[in-house]
Short mmCIF file of C-alpha atoms in Angstrom, two decimals:
data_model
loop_
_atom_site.label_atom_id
_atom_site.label_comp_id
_atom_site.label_asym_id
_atom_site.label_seq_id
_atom_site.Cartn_x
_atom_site.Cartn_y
_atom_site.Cartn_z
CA UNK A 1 -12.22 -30.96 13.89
CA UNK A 2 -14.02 -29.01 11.10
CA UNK A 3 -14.20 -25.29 9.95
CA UNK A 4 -16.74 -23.26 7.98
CA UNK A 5 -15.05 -20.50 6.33
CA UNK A 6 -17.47 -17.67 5.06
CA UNK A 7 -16.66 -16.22 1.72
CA UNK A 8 -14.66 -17.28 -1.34
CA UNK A 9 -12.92 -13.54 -1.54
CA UNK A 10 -9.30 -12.86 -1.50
CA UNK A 11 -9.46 -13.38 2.16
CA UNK A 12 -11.90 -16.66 1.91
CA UNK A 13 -9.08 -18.11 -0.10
CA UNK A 14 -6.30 -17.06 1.81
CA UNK A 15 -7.57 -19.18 4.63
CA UNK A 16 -8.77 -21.77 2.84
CA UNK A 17 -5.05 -22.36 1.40
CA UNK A 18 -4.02 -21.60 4.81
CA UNK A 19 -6.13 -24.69 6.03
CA UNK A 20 -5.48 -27.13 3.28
CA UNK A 21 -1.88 -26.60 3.72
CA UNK A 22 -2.14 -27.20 7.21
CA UNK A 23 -4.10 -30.40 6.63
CA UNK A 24 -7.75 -29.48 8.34
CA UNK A 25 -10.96 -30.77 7.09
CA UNK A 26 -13.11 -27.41 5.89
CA UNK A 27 -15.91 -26.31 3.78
CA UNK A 28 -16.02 -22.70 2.17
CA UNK A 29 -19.54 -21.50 1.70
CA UNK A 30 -19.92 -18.64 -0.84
CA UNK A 31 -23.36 -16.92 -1.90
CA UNK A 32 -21.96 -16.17 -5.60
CA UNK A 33 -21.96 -18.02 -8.26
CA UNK A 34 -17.70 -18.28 -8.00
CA UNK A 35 -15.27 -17.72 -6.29
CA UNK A 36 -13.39 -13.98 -6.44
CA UNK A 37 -15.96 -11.10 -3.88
CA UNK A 38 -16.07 -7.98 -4.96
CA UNK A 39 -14.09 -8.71 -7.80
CA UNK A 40 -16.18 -10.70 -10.15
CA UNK A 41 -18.99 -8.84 -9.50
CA UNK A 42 -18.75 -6.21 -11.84
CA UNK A 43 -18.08 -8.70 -14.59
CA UNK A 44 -20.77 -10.89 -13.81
CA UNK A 45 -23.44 -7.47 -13.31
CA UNK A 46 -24.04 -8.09 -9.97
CA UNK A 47 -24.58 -5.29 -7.11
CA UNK A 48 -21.48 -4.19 -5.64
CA UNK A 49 -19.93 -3.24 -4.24
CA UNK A 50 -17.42 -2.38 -7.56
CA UNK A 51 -18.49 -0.87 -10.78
CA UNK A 52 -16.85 -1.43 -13.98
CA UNK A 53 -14.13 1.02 -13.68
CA UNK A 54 -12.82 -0.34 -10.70
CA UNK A 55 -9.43 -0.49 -10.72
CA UNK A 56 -6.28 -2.12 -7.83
CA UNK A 57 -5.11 0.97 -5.73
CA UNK A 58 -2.22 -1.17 -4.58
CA UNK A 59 0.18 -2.84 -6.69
CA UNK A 60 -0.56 -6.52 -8.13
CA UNK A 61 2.87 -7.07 -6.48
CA UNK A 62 1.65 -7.16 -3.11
CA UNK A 63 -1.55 -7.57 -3.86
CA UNK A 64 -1.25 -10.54 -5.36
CA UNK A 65 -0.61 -13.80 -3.09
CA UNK A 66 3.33 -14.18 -2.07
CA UNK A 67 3.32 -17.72 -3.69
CA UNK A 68 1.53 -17.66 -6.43
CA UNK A 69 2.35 -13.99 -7.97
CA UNK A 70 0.30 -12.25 -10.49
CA UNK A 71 0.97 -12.39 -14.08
CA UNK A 72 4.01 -10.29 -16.15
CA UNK A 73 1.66 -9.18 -18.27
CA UNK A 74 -0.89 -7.51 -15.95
CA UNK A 75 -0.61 -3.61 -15.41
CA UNK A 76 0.71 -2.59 -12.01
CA UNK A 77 -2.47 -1.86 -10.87
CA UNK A 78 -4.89 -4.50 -12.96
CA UNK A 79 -8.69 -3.90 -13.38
CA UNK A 80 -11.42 -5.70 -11.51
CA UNK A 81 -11.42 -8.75 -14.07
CA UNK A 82 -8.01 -9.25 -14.13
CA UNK A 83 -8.41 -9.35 -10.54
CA UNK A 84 -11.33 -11.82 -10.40
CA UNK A 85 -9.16 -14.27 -13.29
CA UNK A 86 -6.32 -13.85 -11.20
CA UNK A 87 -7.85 -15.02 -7.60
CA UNK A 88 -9.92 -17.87 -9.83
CA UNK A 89 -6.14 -19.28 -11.01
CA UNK A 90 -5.13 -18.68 -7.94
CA UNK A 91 -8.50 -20.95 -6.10
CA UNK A 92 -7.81 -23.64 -9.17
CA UNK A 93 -3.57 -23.56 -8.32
CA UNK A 94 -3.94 -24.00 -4.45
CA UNK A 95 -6.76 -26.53 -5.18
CA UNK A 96 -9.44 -25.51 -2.77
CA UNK A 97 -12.33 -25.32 -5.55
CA UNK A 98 -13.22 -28.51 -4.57
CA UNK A 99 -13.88 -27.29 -0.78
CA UNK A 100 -15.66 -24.32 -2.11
CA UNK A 101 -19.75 -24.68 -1.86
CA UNK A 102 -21.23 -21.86 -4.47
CA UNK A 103 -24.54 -20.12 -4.46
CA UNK A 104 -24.80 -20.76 -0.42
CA UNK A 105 -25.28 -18.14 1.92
CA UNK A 106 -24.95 -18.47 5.46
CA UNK A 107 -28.15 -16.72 7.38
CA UNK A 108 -26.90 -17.64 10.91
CA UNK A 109 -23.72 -19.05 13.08
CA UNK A 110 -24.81 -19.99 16.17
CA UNK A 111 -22.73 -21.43 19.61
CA UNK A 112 -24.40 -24.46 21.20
CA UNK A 113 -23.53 -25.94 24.54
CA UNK A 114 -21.02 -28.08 24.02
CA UNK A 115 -19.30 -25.32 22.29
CA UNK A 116 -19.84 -26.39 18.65
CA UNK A 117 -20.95 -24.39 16.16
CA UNK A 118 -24.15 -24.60 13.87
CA UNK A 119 -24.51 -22.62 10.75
CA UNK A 120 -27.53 -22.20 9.13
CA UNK A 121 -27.93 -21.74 5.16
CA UNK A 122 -29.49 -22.03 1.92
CA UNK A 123 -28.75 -22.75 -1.34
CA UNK A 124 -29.49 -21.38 -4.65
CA UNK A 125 -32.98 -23.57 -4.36
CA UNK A 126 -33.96 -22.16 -1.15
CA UNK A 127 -33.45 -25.32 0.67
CA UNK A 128 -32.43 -24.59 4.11
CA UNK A 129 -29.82 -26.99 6.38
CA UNK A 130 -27.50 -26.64 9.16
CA UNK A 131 -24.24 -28.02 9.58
CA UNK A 132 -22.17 -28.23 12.68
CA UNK A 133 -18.70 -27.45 13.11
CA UNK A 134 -15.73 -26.81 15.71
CA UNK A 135 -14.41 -23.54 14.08
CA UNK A 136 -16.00 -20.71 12.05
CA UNK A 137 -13.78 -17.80 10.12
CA UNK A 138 -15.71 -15.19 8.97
CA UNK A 139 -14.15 -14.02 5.44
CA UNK A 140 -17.13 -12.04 3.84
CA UNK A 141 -15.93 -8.96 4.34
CA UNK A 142 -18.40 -5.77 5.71
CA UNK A 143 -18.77 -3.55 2.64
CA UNK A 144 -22.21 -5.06 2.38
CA UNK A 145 -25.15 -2.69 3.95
CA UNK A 146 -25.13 1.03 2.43
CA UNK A 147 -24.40 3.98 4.97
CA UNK A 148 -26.71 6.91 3.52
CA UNK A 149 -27.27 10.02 5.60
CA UNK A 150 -30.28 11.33 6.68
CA UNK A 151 -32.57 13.14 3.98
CA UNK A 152 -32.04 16.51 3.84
CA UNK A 153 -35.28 18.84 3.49
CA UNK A 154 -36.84 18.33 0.74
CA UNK A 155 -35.49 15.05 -0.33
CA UNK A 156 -39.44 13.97 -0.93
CA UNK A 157 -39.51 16.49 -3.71
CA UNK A 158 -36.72 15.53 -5.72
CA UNK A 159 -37.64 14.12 -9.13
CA UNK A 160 -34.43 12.58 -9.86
CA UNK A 161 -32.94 9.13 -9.48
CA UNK A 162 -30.80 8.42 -5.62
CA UNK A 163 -28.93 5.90 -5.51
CA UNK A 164 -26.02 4.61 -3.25
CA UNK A 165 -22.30 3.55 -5.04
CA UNK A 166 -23.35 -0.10 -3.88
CA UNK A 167 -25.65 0.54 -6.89
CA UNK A 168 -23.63 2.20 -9.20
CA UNK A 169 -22.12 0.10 -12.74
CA UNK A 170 -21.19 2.42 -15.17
CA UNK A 171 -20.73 6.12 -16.06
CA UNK A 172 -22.28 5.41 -19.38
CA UNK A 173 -25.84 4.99 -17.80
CA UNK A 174 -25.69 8.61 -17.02
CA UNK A 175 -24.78 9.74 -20.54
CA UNK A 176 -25.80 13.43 -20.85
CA UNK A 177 -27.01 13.79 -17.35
CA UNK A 178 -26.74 16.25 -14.48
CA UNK A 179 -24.92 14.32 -11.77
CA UNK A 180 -24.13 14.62 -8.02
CA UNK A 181 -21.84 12.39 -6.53
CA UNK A 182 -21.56 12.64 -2.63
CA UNK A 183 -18.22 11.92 -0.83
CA UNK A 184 -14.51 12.06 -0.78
CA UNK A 185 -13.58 8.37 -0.25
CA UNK A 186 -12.26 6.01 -2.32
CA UNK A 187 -15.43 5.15 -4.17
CA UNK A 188 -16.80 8.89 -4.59
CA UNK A 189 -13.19 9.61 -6.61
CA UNK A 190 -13.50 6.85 -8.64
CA UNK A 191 -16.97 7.18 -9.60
CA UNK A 192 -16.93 11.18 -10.36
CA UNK A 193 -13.77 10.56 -12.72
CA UNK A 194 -15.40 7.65 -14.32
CA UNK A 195 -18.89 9.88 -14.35
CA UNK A 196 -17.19 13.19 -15.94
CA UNK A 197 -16.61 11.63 -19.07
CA UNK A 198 -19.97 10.27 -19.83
CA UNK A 199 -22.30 12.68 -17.96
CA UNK A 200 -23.05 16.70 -19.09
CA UNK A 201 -22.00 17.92 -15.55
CA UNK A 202 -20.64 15.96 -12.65
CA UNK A 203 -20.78 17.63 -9.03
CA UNK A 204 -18.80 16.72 -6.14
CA UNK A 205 -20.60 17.71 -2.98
CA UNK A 206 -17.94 17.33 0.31
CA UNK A 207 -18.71 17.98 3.70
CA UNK A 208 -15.14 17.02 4.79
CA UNK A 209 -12.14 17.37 3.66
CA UNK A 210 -9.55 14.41 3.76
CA UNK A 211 -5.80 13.36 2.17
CA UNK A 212 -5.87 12.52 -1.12
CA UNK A 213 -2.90 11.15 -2.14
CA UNK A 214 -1.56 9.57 -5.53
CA UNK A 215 -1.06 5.76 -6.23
CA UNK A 216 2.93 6.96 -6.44
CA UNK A 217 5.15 9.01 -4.88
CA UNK A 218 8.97 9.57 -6.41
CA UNK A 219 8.25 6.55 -9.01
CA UNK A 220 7.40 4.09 -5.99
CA UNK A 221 3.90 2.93 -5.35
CA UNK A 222 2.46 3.93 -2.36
CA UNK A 223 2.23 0.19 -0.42
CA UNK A 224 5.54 -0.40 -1.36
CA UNK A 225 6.87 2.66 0.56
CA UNK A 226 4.34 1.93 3.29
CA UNK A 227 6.52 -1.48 4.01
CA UNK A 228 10.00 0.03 3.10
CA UNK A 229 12.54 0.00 5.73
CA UNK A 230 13.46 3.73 5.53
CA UNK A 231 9.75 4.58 5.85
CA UNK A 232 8.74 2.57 9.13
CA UNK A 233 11.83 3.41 10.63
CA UNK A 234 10.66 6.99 10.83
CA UNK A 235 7.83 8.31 13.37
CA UNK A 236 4.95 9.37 12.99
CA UNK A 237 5.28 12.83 12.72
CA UNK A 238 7.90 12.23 10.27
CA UNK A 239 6.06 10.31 8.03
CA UNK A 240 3.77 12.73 8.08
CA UNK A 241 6.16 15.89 7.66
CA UNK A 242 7.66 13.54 4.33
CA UNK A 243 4.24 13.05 2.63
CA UNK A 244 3.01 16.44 3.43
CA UNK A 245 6.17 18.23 1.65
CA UNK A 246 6.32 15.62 -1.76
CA UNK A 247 2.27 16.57 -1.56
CA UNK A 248 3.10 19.89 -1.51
CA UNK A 249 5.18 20.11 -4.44
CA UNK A 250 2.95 17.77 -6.47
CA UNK A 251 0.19 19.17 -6.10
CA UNK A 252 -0.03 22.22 -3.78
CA UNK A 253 -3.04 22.75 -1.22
CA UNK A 254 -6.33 20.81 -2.08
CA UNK A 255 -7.90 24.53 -1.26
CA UNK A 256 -6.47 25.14 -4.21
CA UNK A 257 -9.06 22.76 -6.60
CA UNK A 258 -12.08 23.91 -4.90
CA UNK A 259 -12.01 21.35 -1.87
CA UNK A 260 -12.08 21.87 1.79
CA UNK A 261 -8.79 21.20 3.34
CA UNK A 262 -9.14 18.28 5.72
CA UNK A 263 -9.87 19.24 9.63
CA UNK A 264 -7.13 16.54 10.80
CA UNK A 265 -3.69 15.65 10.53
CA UNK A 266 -2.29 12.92 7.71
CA UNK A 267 -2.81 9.53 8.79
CA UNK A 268 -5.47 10.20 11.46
CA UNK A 269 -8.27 8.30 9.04
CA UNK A 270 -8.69 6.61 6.26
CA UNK A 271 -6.95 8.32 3.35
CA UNK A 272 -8.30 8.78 -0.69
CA UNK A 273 -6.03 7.30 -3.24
CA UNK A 274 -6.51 8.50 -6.64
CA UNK A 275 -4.42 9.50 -9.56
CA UNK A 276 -7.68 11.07 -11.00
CA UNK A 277 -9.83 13.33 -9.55
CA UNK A 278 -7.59 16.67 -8.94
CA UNK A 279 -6.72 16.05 -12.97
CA UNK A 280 -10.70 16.22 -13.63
CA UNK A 281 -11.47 18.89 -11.48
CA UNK A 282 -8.23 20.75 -13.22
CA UNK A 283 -9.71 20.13 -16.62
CA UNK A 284 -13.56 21.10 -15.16
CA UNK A 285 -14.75 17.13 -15.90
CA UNK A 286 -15.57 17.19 -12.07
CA UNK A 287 -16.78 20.24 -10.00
CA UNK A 288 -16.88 20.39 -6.62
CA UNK A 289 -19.39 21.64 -4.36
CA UNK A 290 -19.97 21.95 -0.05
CA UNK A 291 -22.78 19.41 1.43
CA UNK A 292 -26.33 19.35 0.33
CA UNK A 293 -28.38 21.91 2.49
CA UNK A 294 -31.49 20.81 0.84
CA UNK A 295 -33.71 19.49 -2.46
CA UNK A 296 -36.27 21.14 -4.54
CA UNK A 297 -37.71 18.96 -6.97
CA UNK A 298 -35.18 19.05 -9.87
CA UNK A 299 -32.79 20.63 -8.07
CA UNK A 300 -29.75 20.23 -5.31
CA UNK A 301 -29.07 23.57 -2.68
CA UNK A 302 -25.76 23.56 -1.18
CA UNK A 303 -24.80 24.69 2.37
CA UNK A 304 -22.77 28.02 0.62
CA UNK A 305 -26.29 28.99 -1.07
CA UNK A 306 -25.73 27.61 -4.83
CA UNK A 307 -28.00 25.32 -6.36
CA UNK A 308 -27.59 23.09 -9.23
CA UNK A 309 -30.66 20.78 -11.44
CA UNK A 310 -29.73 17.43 -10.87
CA UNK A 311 -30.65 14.06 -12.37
CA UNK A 312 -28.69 11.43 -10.38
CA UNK A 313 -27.52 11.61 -6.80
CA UNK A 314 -25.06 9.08 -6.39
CA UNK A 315 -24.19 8.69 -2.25
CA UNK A 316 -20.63 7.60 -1.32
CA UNK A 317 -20.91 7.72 1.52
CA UNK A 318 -19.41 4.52 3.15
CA UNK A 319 -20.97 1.15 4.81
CA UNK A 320 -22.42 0.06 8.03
CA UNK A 321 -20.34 -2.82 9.31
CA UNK A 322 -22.76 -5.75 9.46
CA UNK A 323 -23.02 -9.22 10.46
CA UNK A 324 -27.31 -10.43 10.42
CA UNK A 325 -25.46 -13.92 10.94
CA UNK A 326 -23.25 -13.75 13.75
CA UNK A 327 -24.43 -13.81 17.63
CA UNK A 328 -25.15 -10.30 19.12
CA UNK A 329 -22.32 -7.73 19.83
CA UNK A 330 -19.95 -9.88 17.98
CA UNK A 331 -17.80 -8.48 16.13
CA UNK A 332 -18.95 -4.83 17.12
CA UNK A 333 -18.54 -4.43 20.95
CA UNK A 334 -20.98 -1.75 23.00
CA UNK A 335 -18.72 0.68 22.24
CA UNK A 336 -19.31 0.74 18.98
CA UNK A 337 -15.76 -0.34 18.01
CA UNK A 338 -14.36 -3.99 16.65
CA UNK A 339 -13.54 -5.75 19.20
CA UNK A 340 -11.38 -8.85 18.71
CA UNK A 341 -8.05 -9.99 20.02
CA UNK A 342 -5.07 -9.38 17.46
CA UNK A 343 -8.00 -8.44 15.05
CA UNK A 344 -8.78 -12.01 14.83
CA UNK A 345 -10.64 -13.99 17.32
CA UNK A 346 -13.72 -13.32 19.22
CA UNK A 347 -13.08 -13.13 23.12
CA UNK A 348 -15.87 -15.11 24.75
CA UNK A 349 -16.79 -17.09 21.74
CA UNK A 350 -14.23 -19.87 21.53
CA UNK A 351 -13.50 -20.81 17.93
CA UNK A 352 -14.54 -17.89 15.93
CA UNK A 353 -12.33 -16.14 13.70
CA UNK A 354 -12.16 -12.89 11.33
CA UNK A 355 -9.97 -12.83 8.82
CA UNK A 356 -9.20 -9.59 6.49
CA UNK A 357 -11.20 -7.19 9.16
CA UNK A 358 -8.34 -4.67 8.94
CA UNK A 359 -7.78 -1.59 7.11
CA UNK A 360 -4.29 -0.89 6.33
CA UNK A 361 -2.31 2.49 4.74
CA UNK A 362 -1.30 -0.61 1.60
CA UNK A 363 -2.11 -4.18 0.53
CA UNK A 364 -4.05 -6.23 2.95
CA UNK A 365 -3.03 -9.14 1.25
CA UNK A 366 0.04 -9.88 3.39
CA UNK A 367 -2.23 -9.42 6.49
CA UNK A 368 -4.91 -11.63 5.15
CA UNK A 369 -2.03 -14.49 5.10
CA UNK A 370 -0.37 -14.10 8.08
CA UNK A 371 -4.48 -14.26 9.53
CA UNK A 372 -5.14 -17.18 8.23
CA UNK A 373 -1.84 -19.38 8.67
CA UNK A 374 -2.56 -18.09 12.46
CA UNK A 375 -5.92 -19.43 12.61
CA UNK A 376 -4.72 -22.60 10.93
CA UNK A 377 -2.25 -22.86 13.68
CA UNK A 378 -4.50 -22.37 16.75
CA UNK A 379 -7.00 -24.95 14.99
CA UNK A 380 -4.26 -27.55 14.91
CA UNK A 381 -3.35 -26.83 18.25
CA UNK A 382 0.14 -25.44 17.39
CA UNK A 383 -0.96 -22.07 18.35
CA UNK A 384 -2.31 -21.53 21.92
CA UNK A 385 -4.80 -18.51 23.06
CA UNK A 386 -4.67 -17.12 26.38
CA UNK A 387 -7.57 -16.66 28.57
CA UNK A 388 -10.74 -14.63 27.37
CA UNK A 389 -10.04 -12.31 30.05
CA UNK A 390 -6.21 -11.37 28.56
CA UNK A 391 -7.70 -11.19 25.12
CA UNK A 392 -10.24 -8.82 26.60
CA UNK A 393 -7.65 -6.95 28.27
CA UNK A 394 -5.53 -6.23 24.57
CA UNK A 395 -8.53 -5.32 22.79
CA UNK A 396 -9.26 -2.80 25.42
CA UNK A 397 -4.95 -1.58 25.38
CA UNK A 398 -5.45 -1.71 21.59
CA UNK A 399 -8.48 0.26 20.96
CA UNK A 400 -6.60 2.67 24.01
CA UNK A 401 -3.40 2.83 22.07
CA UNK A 402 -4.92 3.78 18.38
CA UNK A 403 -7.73 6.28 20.00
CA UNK A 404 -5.17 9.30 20.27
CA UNK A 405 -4.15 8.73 16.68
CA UNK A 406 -7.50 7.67 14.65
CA UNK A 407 -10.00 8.45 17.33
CA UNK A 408 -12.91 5.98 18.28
CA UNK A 409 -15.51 5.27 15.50
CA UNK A 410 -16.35 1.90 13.92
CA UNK A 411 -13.95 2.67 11.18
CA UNK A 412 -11.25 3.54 13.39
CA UNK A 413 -11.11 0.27 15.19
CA UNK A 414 -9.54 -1.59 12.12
CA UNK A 415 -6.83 0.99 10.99
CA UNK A 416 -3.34 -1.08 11.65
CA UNK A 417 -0.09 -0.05 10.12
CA UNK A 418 0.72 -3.06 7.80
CA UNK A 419 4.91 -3.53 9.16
CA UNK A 420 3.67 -3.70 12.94
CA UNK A 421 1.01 -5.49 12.47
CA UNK A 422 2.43 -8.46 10.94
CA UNK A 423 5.14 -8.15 12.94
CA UNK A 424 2.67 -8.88 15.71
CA UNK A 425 1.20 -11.67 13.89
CA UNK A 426 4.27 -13.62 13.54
CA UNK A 427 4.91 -13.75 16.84
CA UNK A 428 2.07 -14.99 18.66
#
């Protein structure tokens, strides 16, 4: 037996460890020039997606792998190089470098006959090959193909720069400018904070409102409570009913710093972590403003009427999940939803595997483990998978079960709650 496992990120080398450890012959192809995703990018002044400001929003302590910790003398939430050292040491401790094929990126996985798998790439010298293999994990994550809206009237007539966060590096390329950052999410926070202190005005445009919360609550980091005893033992709604009260008093209402309050209930989406933003809208670094309406040459109209002269528009606005490489309708089903069995394997196409394609509330690094020692399992034969049809059936119970709670978009499909989930894991 052989595997092919796609990407040399923090979930790449998760299963790669996974494998080693578990004896089984494997090859890690990885387009960069090293080992680390998103990570090293920044560093290395490659696109994104990460900018130089990018910080951890969970803690290195469960961020980090749980053998091979990160160092005493990072900060609890380390920067993007201390991240992309730490999962380099990590690579080097585990000693998978040597499995690890840089500067190679995969442009298709196919399924032959005889239920193989060939995977065509090239290198950094545009020589093209195929290899065959028994097993494929796909570890490359999806925050790869920018999500941009569709041009508002007038976009032909603006004069200033648009560009997409995939794009962004640095607030300090906008020095003086008049800046519009688009979004609410995780990478429009970080980028308007980092932004107000470089440019001359930095706009936050929102359509819709979402939960912000901080990186701490009572002292405790946030993915820490998220796996605390006391906290999954509660439901739902009081989990919700405890966050919204500490918000309350920490805070108050996000009405309250010129945002729209969010049209759904805690914990029905994705929520924004940031220590940040509601500081630099406080201190007027960041201002924010309703959806674009429209452009006119220099300058932005917003849906309430106001306008604004704009340089930059910076678009946060979120990725398309894509994978050029992979057969049709795999991952994504018709429904427009990921589809895979324990958010893992592929029904229907025997030995394919996803590793890290889950979006918890906290680290994913504990899921990205329990993934891969899985896979390594059902490889080896230790681990057994029912029938394509009964994987079928607990996507389709799945996708049912998390519907009433985070609705039915692409997104929604990979929301799992990080206690339950690996609870799950460990016993199948």
């Amino acid at each position: 037996m052989s595997v092919c496992v796609i990407g040399a990120g923090l979930s790449g080398l998760a299963t790669a460890r996974a494998l080693k450890t578990a004896g089984v012959d494997f090859v890690c192809l990885e387009r960069s020039a090293d080992v680390g995703g998103i990570w090293r990018r920044p560093g290395a002044g490659e696109r994104g997606p990460g900018y130089l400001s990018l910080h951890l929003n969970t803690t290195k302590k469960l961020t980090g792998y749980a053998d091979y910790p990160m160092p005493a003398s990072y900060p609890v939430y380390p920067r993007h190089s201390q991240m992309a050292a730490y999962l380099r040491s990590f690579a080097e401790w585990a000693g998978v470098l040597d499995h690890v094929e840089l500067e190679t990126a995969v442009e298709s996985v196919r399924q032959e006959a005889d239920g193989s798998w060939t995977v065509a790439v090239v290198d950094a010298a545009g020589v093209r090959g195929t290899r065959s293999f028994t097993h494929v994990v796909v570890a490359s994550g999806h925050n790869t193909e920018p999500l941009l809206p569709p041009p508002p009237p007038g976009a032909d007539t603006f004069t200033g720069t648009v560009l997409h966060a995939l794009d962004y590096r640095d607030g300090s390329d906008y020095a003086g400018q008049e800046v519009v950052v688009v979004g609410l999410g995780a990478s429009a926070v970080d980028i308007a904070a980092d932004l107000s202190r470089y440019a001359a005005t930095t706009l936050l445009s929102v359509r819709r409102g979402l939960h912000i919360l901080p990186k701490q609550l009572y002292g405790t980091p946030l993915d820490e409570v998220a796996e605390a005893p006391w906290w999954t033992s509660m439901s739902l709604e009081e989990q919700r009913a405890f966050i919204e009260q500490a918000l309350l008093v920490a805070r108050g209402r996000l009405s309250d710093y010129g945002l729209p309050e969010p049209d759904h209930p805690l914990f029905a989406s994705a929520v924004t972590i940031s220590d940040e933003i509601l500081t630099r809208i406080r201190h007027g670094g960041v201002v924010p403003r309703p959806a674009i309406a429209s452009f006119a040459g220099d300058r932005v109209v917003f849906t309430d009427g106001t306008s604004a002269r704009a340089d930059a528009i910076v678009y946060c606005t979120g990725y398309r999940m894509a994978f050029p490489f992979l057969p049709p309708g795999c991952p994504i089903g018709p429904r427009g939803s990921v589809e895979l069995y324990k958010r893992v394997v592929a029904p229907g196409h025997a030995g394919l595997y996803f590793v890290g394609l889950v979006r918890p509330h906290g680290s994913i690094t504990r899921l990205v483990e329990a993934q891969s020692r899985w896979i390594a399992r059902i490889v080896t034969g230790e681990a057994v998978l029912p029938e394509p049809e009964v994987m079928r059936k607990e996507v389709a119970d799945h996708l049912g079960g998390i519907a009433g709670q985070y609705g039915q978009t692409e997104g929604a499909s990979i929301q799992v709650n990080v206690v339950p989930y690996l609870q799950e894991l460990q016993a199948v």
